[in-house]
Structures are given as C-alpha cells and as structure tokens.
GROMACS .gro file of C-alpha atoms in nm:
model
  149
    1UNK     CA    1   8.568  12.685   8.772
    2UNK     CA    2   8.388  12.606   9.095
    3UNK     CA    3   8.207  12.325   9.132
    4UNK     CA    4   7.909  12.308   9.371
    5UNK     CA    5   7.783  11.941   9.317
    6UNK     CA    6   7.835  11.561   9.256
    7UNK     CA    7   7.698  11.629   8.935
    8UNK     CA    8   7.909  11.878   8.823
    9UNK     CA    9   8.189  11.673   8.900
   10UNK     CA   10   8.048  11.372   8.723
   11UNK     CA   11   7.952  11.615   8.407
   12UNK     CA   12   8.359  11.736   8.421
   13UNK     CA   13   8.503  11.318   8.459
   14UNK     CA   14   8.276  11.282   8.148
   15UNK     CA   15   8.436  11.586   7.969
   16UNK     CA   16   8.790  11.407   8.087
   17UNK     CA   17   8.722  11.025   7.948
   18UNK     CA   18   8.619  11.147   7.605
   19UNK     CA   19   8.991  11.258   7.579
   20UNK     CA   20   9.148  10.986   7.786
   21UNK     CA   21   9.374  10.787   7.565
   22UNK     CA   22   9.563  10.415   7.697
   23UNK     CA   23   9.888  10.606   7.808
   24UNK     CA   24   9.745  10.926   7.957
   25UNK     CA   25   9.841  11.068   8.298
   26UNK     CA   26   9.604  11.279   8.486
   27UNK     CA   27   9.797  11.433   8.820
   28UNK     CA   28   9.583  11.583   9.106
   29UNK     CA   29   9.652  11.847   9.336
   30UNK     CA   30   9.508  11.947   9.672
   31UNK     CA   31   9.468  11.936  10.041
   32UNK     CA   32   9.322  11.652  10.210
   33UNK     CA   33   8.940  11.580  10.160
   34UNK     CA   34   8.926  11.847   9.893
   35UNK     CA   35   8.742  11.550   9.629
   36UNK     CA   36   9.066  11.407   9.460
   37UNK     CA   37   8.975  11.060   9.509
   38UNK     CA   38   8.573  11.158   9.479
   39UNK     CA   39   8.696  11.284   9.113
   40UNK     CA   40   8.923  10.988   9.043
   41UNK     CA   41   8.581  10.762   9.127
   42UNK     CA   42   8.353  10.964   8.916
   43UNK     CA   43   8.644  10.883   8.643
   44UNK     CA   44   8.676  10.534   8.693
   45UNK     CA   45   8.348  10.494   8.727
   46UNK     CA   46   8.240  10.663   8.396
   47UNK     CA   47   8.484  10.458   8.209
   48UNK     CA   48   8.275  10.161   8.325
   49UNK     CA   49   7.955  10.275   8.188
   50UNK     CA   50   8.115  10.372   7.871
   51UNK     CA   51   8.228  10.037   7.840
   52UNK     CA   52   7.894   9.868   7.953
   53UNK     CA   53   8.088   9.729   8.299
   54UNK     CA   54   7.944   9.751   8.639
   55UNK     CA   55   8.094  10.012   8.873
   56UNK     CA   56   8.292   9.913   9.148
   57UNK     CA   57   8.376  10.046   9.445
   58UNK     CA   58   8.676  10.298   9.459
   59UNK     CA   59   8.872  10.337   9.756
   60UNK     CA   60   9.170  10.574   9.817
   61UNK     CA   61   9.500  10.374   9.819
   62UNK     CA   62   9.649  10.574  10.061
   63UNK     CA   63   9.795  10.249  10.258
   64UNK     CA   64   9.825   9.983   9.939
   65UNK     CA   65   9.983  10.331   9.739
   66UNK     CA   66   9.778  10.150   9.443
   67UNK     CA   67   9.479  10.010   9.320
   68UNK     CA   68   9.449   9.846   8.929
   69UNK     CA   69   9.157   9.866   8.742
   70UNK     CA   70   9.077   9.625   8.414
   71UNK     CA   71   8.834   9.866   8.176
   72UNK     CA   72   8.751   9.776   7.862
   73UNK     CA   73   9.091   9.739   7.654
   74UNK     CA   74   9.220   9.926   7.899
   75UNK     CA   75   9.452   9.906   8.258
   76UNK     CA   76   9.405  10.206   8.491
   77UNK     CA   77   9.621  10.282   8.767
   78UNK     CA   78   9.537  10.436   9.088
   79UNK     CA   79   9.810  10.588   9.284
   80UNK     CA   80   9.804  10.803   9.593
   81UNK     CA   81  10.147  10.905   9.671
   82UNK     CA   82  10.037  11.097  10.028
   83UNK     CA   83  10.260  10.844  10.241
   84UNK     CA   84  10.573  10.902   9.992
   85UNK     CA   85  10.845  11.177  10.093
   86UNK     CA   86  11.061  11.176   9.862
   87UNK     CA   87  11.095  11.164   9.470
   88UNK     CA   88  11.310  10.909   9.522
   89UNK     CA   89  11.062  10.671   9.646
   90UNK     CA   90  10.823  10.796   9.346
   91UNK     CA   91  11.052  10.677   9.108
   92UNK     CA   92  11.151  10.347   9.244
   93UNK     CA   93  10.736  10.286   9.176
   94UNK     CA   94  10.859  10.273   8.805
   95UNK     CA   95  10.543  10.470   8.768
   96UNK     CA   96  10.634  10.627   8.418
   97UNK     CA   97  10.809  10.346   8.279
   98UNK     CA   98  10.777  10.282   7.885
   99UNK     CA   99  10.696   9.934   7.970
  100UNK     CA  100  10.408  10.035   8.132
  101UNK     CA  101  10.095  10.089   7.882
  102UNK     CA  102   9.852  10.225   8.122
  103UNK     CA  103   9.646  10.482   8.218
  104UNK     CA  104   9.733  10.678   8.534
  105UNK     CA  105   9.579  10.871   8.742
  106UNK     CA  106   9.805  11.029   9.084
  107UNK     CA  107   9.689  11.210   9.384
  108UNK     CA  108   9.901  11.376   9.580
  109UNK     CA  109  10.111  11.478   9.265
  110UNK     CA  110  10.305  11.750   9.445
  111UNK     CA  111  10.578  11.507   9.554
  112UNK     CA  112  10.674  11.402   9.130
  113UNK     CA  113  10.982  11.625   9.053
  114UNK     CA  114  10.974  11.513   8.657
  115UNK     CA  115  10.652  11.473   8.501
  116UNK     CA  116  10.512  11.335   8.126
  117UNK     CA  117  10.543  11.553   7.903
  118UNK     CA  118  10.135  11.448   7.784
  119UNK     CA  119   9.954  11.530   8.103
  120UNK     CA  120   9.660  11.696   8.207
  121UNK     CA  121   9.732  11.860   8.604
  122UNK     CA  122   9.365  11.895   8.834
  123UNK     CA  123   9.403  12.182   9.093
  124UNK     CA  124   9.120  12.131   9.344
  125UNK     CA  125   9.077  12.401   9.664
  126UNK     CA  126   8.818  12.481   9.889
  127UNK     CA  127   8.598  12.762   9.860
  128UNK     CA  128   8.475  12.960  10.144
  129UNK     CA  129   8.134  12.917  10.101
  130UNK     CA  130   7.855  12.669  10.026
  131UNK     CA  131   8.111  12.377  10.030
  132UNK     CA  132   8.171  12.469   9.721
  133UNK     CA  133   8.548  12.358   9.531
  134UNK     CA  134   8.727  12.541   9.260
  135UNK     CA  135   8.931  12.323   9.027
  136UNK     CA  136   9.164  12.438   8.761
  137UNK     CA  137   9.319  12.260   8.478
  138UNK     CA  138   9.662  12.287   8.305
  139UNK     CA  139   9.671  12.030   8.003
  140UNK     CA  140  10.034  11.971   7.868
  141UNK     CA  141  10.123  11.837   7.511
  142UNK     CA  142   9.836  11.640   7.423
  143UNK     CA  143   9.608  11.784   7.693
  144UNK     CA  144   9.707  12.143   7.609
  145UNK     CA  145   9.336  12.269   7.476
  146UNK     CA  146   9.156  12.071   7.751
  147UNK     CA  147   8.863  12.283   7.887
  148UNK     CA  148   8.558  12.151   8.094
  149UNK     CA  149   8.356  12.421   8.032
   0.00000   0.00000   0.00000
C-alpha cells in the first residue's frame, strides 16, 4: 500500500485501534525518518479521541528508550530500540514479560530476535516519488487477517 498523506496514515492508525486489544504488540520496521514514530503518534493519538482524552504530544524516545502512556483502561508503551545493539540488551528491558499487561508498540524492531507470537509487524519504505511511503503489514496469530485496505 503506499501512502501519500497524513490522512491516509491517520485513516490506517484508525483501521489498527479498532483491533488493538490490552496485550497487543505492534513492531515497526524502517529506515530513519521513514514515519515510524509519525504512525505510532497518529496511534496514540487516536486512542485518545476514542476515549474522549486530549492528545498529547508524542515524541520519539530514542534517548529515554521509552515513553508510557495512561489511555482509557489502558497502559501503552512506547519503545524505540535504535540505540540498542544487541538482543541482549532488548531482553534485559523485560519488554515481553507476562507481568506486564500492556500495550506495545516498538520501533526499530529489527534488533528483537524472539517475538510474540500475537503481533502485527509495519514495514514502512520510501518511495521514489512524490514523498510518497509504502507500508506493508504481516499480522501473526491474532493479527493474522489484518488488512488496512
């Protein structure tokens, strides 16, 4: 799918949150400044006017590693793994814990060497023209039939 606009992207992080459950894990995947964290806002910031909250600013935690956010019923977790190099590290964030009740949504997913089995993977690339992106999904378990169209 290529997306050419803000609103497209908003129009697929609606298509995403009606499916979003308490414990889901969305992973993203792409260079730098393809839109990861622009798609993570849109998300985060849907969730808040679906639950009648004000939207709040969402920043990239590529220094803090992660940002929290309180929706609704529900916790969200922001990671950006860009500064981590090994798996190692990844798993000393206790990330997929059981403890851990929590939506979660990763940029920079590359660098996880064993994922959820429930998770829905965002592929985002540049297109050559009319700074345009094409994004591809690959739902697992739960997320299998996801489609945005």
């Amino acid at each position: 799918m290529i997306i050419y606009s803000l609103d497209q992207l908003n129009s697929i992080s609606s298509k995403i949150i009606k499916k979003i459950g308490k414990e889901d894990t969305i992973l993203l995947f792409g260079e730098i400044g393809v839109g990861k964290t622009t798609l993570v806002r849109s998300i985060i910031n849907n969730l808040q006017t679906l639950n009648n909250e004000k939207e709040t600013e969402v920043l990239s935690p590529t220094f803090n590693i992660l940002y929290e956010y309180e929706i609704g019923k529900n916790r969200l977790m922001h990671y950006d793994l860009y500064r981590l190099k090994t798996s190692k590290e990844v798993d000393q964030l206790g990330i997929f814990s059981q403890e851990f009740k929590n939506i979660k949504l990763i940029e920079w997913a590359e660098i996880i060497e064993t994922k959820p089995k429930d998770r829905l993977e965002i592929y985002l690339n540049y297109e050559k023209k009319n700074n345009s992106r094409n994004i591809v999904f690959k739902g697992y378990g739960y997320w299998k039939d996801f489609n945005a169209d």
